[in-house]
């Protein structure tokens, strides 16, 4: 899915930045380690946790907190034959 596409894009960019091309083969894990940066999926996970912590500490009447806990009222659709 999207996670794989983001990691593929990150790895492609890192290979260009670090000038690692075809005859030199290196695993994606080694590539991220050599670049001394977290993988894009780790960074997204870290930022999500940070955001959730921020939301939990806000006032319960805060618009962001209300919107994140909102559940729509579901209605069954009538079949119009």
mmCIF file with all atom_site columns, C-alpha atoms in Angstrom:
data_model
loop_
_atom_site.group_PDB
_atom_site.id
_atom_site.type_symbol
_atom_site.label_atom_id
_atom_site.label_alt_id
_atom_site.label_comp_id
_atom_site.label_asym_id
_atom_site.label_entity_id
_atom_site.label_seq_id
_atom_site.pdbx_PDB_ins_code
_atom_site.Cartn_x
_atom_site.Cartn_y
_atom_site.Cartn_z
_atom_site.occupancy
_atom_site.B_iso_or_equiv
_atom_site.pdbx_formal_charge
_atom_site.auth_seq_id
_atom_site.auth_comp_id
_atom_site.auth_asym_id
_atom_site.auth_atom_id
_atom_site.pdbx_PDB_model_num
ATOM 1  C CA . UNK A 1 1  ? 0.000   0.000  0.000  1.00 0.00 ? 1  UNK A CA 1
ATOM 2  C CA . UNK A 1 2  ? 0.969   3.546  0.735  1.00 0.00 ? 2  UNK A CA 1
ATOM 3  C CA . UNK A 1 3  ? 3.619   2.556  3.306  1.00 0.00 ? 3  UNK A CA 1
ATOM 4  C CA . UNK A 1 4  ? 5.481   0.508  0.697  1.00 0.00 ? 4  UNK A CA 1
ATOM 5  C CA . UNK A 1 5  ? 5.278   3.337  -1.849 1.00 0.00 ? 5  UNK A CA 1
ATOM 6  C CA . UNK A 1 6  ? 6.688   5.847  0.653  1.00 0.00 ? 6  UNK A CA 1
ATOM 7  C CA . UNK A 1 7  ? 9.550   3.536  1.654  1.00 0.00 ? 7  UNK A CA 1
ATOM 8  C CA . UNK A 1 8  ? 10.342  2.833  -2.001 1.00 0.00 ? 8  UNK A CA 1
ATOM 9  C CA . UNK A 1 9  ? 10.450  6.551  -2.748 1.00 0.00 ? 9  UNK A CA 1
ATOM 10 C CA . UNK A 1 10 ? 12.663  7.213  0.280  1.00 0.00 ? 10 UNK A CA 1
ATOM 11 C CA . UNK A 1 11 ? 15.079  4.433  -0.701 1.00 0.00 ? 11 UNK A CA 1
ATOM 12 C CA . UNK A 1 12 ? 15.251  5.649  -4.288 1.00 0.00 ? 12 UNK A CA 1
ATOM 13 C CA . UNK A 1 13 ? 16.042  9.186  -3.119 1.00 0.00 ? 13 UNK A CA 1
ATOM 14 C CA . UNK A 1 14 ? 18.651  7.951  -0.628 1.00 0.00 ? 14 UNK A CA 1
ATOM 15 C CA . UNK A 1 15 ? 20.397  5.917  -3.337 1.00 0.00 ? 15 UNK A CA 1
ATOM 16 C CA . UNK A 1 16 ? 20.650  9.065  -5.476 1.00 0.00 ? 16 UNK A CA 1
ATOM 17 C CA . UNK A 1 17 ? 21.827  11.243 -2.575 1.00 0.00 ? 17 UNK A CA 1
ATOM 18 C CA . UNK A 1 18 ? 24.424  8.702  -1.399 1.00 0.00 ? 18 UNK A CA 1
ATOM 19 C CA . UNK A 1 19 ? 25.427  7.913  -5.008 1.00 0.00 ? 19 UNK A CA 1
ATOM 20 C CA . UNK A 1 20 ? 24.799  4.179  -4.704 1.00 0.00 ? 20 UNK A CA 1
ATOM 21 C CA . UNK A 1 21 ? 24.030  2.834  -8.157 1.00 0.00 ? 21 UNK A CA 1
ATOM 22 C CA . UNK A 1 22 ? 23.553  -0.524 -9.848 1.00 0.00 ? 22 UNK A CA 1
ATOM 23 C CA . UNK A 1 23 ? 26.879  -2.353 -9.646 1.00 0.00 ? 23 UNK A CA 1
ATOM 24 C CA . UNK A 1 24 ? 27.065  -1.607 -5.933 1.00 0.00 ? 24 UNK A CA 1
ATOM 25 C CA . UNK A 1 25 ? 24.315  -3.555 -4.220 1.00 0.00 ? 25 UNK A CA 1
ATOM 26 C CA . UNK A 1 26 ? 23.213  -2.656 -0.711 1.00 0.00 ? 26 UNK A CA 1
ATOM 27 C CA . UNK A 1 27 ? 20.136  -3.708 1.247  1.00 0.00 ? 27 UNK A CA 1
ATOM 28 C CA . UNK A 1 28 ? 17.475  -1.170 2.083  1.00 0.00 ? 28 UNK A CA 1
ATOM 29 C CA . UNK A 1 29 ? 18.152  -1.626 5.823  1.00 0.00 ? 29 UNK A CA 1
ATOM 30 C CA . UNK A 1 30 ? 21.843  -0.894 5.285  1.00 0.00 ? 30 UNK A CA 1
ATOM 31 C CA . UNK A 1 31 ? 20.904  2.072  3.118  1.00 0.00 ? 31 UNK A CA 1
ATOM 32 C CA . UNK A 1 32 ? 18.799  3.660  5.867  1.00 0.00 ? 32 UNK A CA 1
ATOM 33 C CA . UNK A 1 33 ? 21.512  2.880  8.447  1.00 0.00 ? 33 UNK A CA 1
ATOM 34 C CA . UNK A 1 34 ? 24.191  4.424  6.259  1.00 0.00 ? 34 UNK A CA 1
ATOM 35 C CA . UNK A 1 35 ? 22.077  7.558  5.807  1.00 0.00 ? 35 UNK A CA 1
ATOM 36 C CA . UNK A 1 36 ? 21.690  7.805  9.608  1.00 0.00 ? 36 UNK A CA 1
ATOM 37 C CA . UNK A 1 37 ? 17.968  8.549  9.390  1.00 0.00 ? 37 UNK A CA 1
ATOM 38 C CA . UNK A 1 38 ? 14.880  6.622  10.494 1.00 0.00 ? 38 UNK A CA 1
ATOM 39 C CA . UNK A 1 39 ? 12.778  4.910  7.860  1.00 0.00 ? 39 UNK A CA 1
ATOM 40 C CA . UNK A 1 40 ? 9.729   6.829  6.707  1.00 0.00 ? 40 UNK A CA 1
ATOM 41 C CA . UNK A 1 41 ? 7.373   4.328  8.386  1.00 0.00 ? 41 UNK A CA 1
ATOM 42 C CA . UNK A 1 42 ? 9.173   4.763  11.737 1.00 0.00 ? 42 UNK A CA 1
ATOM 43 C CA . UNK A 1 43 ? 8.949   8.545  11.411 1.00 0.00 ? 43 UNK A CA 1
ATOM 44 C CA . UNK A 1 44 ? 5.219   8.423  10.599 1.00 0.00 ? 44 UNK A CA 1
ATOM 45 C CA . UNK A 1 45 ? 4.580   6.117  13.570 1.00 0.00 ? 45 UNK A CA 1
ATOM 46 C CA . UNK A 1 46 ? 6.545   8.416  15.897 1.00 0.00 ? 46 UNK A CA 1
ATOM 47 C CA . UNK A 1 47 ? 4.638   11.488 14.711 1.00 0.00 ? 47 UNK A CA 1
ATOM 48 C CA . UNK A 1 48 ? 1.270   9.709  15.052 1.00 0.00 ? 48 UNK A CA 1
ATOM 49 C CA . UNK A 1 49 ? 2.028   8.798  18.666 1.00 0.00 ? 49 UNK A CA 1
ATOM 50 C CA . UNK A 1 50 ? 3.136   12.363 19.316 1.00 0.00 ? 50 UNK A CA 1
ATOM 51 C CA . UNK A 1 51 ? -0.103  13.713 17.780 1.00 0.00 ? 51 UNK A CA 1
ATOM 52 C CA . UNK A 1 52 ? -2.281  11.294 19.775 1.00 0.00 ? 52 UNK A CA 1
ATOM 53 C CA . UNK A 1 53 ? -0.520  12.342 22.977 1.00 0.00 ? 53 UNK A CA 1
ATOM 54 C CA . UNK A 1 54 ? -1.143  15.975 22.083 1.00 0.00 ? 54 UNK A CA 1
ATOM 55 C CA . UNK A 1 55 ? -4.845  15.283 21.500 1.00 0.00 ? 55 UNK A CA 1
ATOM 56 C CA . UNK A 1 56 ? -5.199  13.378 24.784 1.00 0.00 ? 56 UNK A CA 1
ATOM 57 C CA . UNK A 1 57 ? -3.755  16.310 26.735 1.00 0.00 ? 57 UNK A CA 1
ATOM 58 C CA . UNK A 1 58 ? -6.119  18.901 25.227 1.00 0.00 ? 58 UNK A CA 1
ATOM 59 C CA . UNK A 1 59 ? -9.399  20.001 26.768 1.00 0.00 ? 59 UNK A CA 1
ATOM 60 C CA . UNK A 1 60 ? -12.303 17.642 26.056 1.00 0.00 ? 60 UNK A CA 1
ATOM 61 C CA . UNK A 1 61 ? -14.247 20.524 24.482 1.00 0.00 ? 61 UNK A CA 1
ATOM 62 C CA . UNK A 1 62 ? -11.417 21.355 22.072 1.00 0.00 ? 62 UNK A CA 1
ATOM 63 C CA . UNK A 1 63 ? -12.570 21.123 18.448 1.00 0.00 ? 63 UNK A CA 1
ATOM 64 C CA . UNK A 1 64 ? -9.770  18.715 17.480 1.00 0.00 ? 64 UNK A CA 1
ATOM 65 C CA . UNK A 1 65 ? -10.606 16.411 20.380 1.00 0.00 ? 65 UNK A CA 1
ATOM 66 C CA . UNK A 1 66 ? -14.319 16.514 19.557 1.00 0.00 ? 66 UNK A CA 1
ATOM 67 C CA . UNK A 1 67 ? -13.660 15.838 15.858 1.00 0.00 ? 67 UNK A CA 1
ATOM 68 C CA . UNK A 1 68 ? -11.321 12.909 16.568 1.00 0.00 ? 68 UNK A CA 1
ATOM 69 C CA . UNK A 1 69 ? -13.892 11.192 18.797 1.00 0.00 ? 69 UNK A CA 1
ATOM 70 C CA . UNK A 1 70 ? -16.910 11.991 16.595 1.00 0.00 ? 70 UNK A CA 1
ATOM 71 C CA . UNK A 1 71 ? -18.989 9.055  15.440 1.00 0.00 ? 71 UNK A CA 1
ATOM 72 C CA . UNK A 1 72 ? -21.522 9.707  12.690 1.00 0.00 ? 72 UNK A CA 1
ATOM 73 C CA . UNK A 1 73 ? -25.085 8.597  13.161 1.00 0.00 ? 73 UNK A CA 1
ATOM 74 C CA . UNK A 1 74 ? -25.614 5.752  10.765 1.00 0.00 ? 74 UNK A CA 1
ATOM 75 C CA . UNK A 1 75 ? -28.869 5.345  8.938  1.00 0.00 ? 75 UNK A CA 1
ATOM 76 C CA . UNK A 1 76 ? -29.755 2.469  6.701  1.00 0.00 ? 76 UNK A CA 1
ATOM 77 C CA . UNK A 1 77 ? -30.455 3.466  3.143  1.00 0.00 ? 77 UNK A CA 1
ATOM 78 C CA . UNK A 1 78 ? -33.847 2.595  1.800  1.00 0.00 ? 78 UNK A CA 1
ATOM 79 C CA . UNK A 1 79 ? -33.917 0.661  -1.416 1.00 0.00 ? 79 UNK A CA 1
ATOM 80 C CA . UNK A 1 80 ? -35.743 2.743  -4.038 1.00 0.00 ? 80 UNK A CA 1
ATOM 81 C CA . UNK A 1 81 ? -36.992 0.196  -6.543 1.00 0.00 ? 81 UNK A CA 1
#
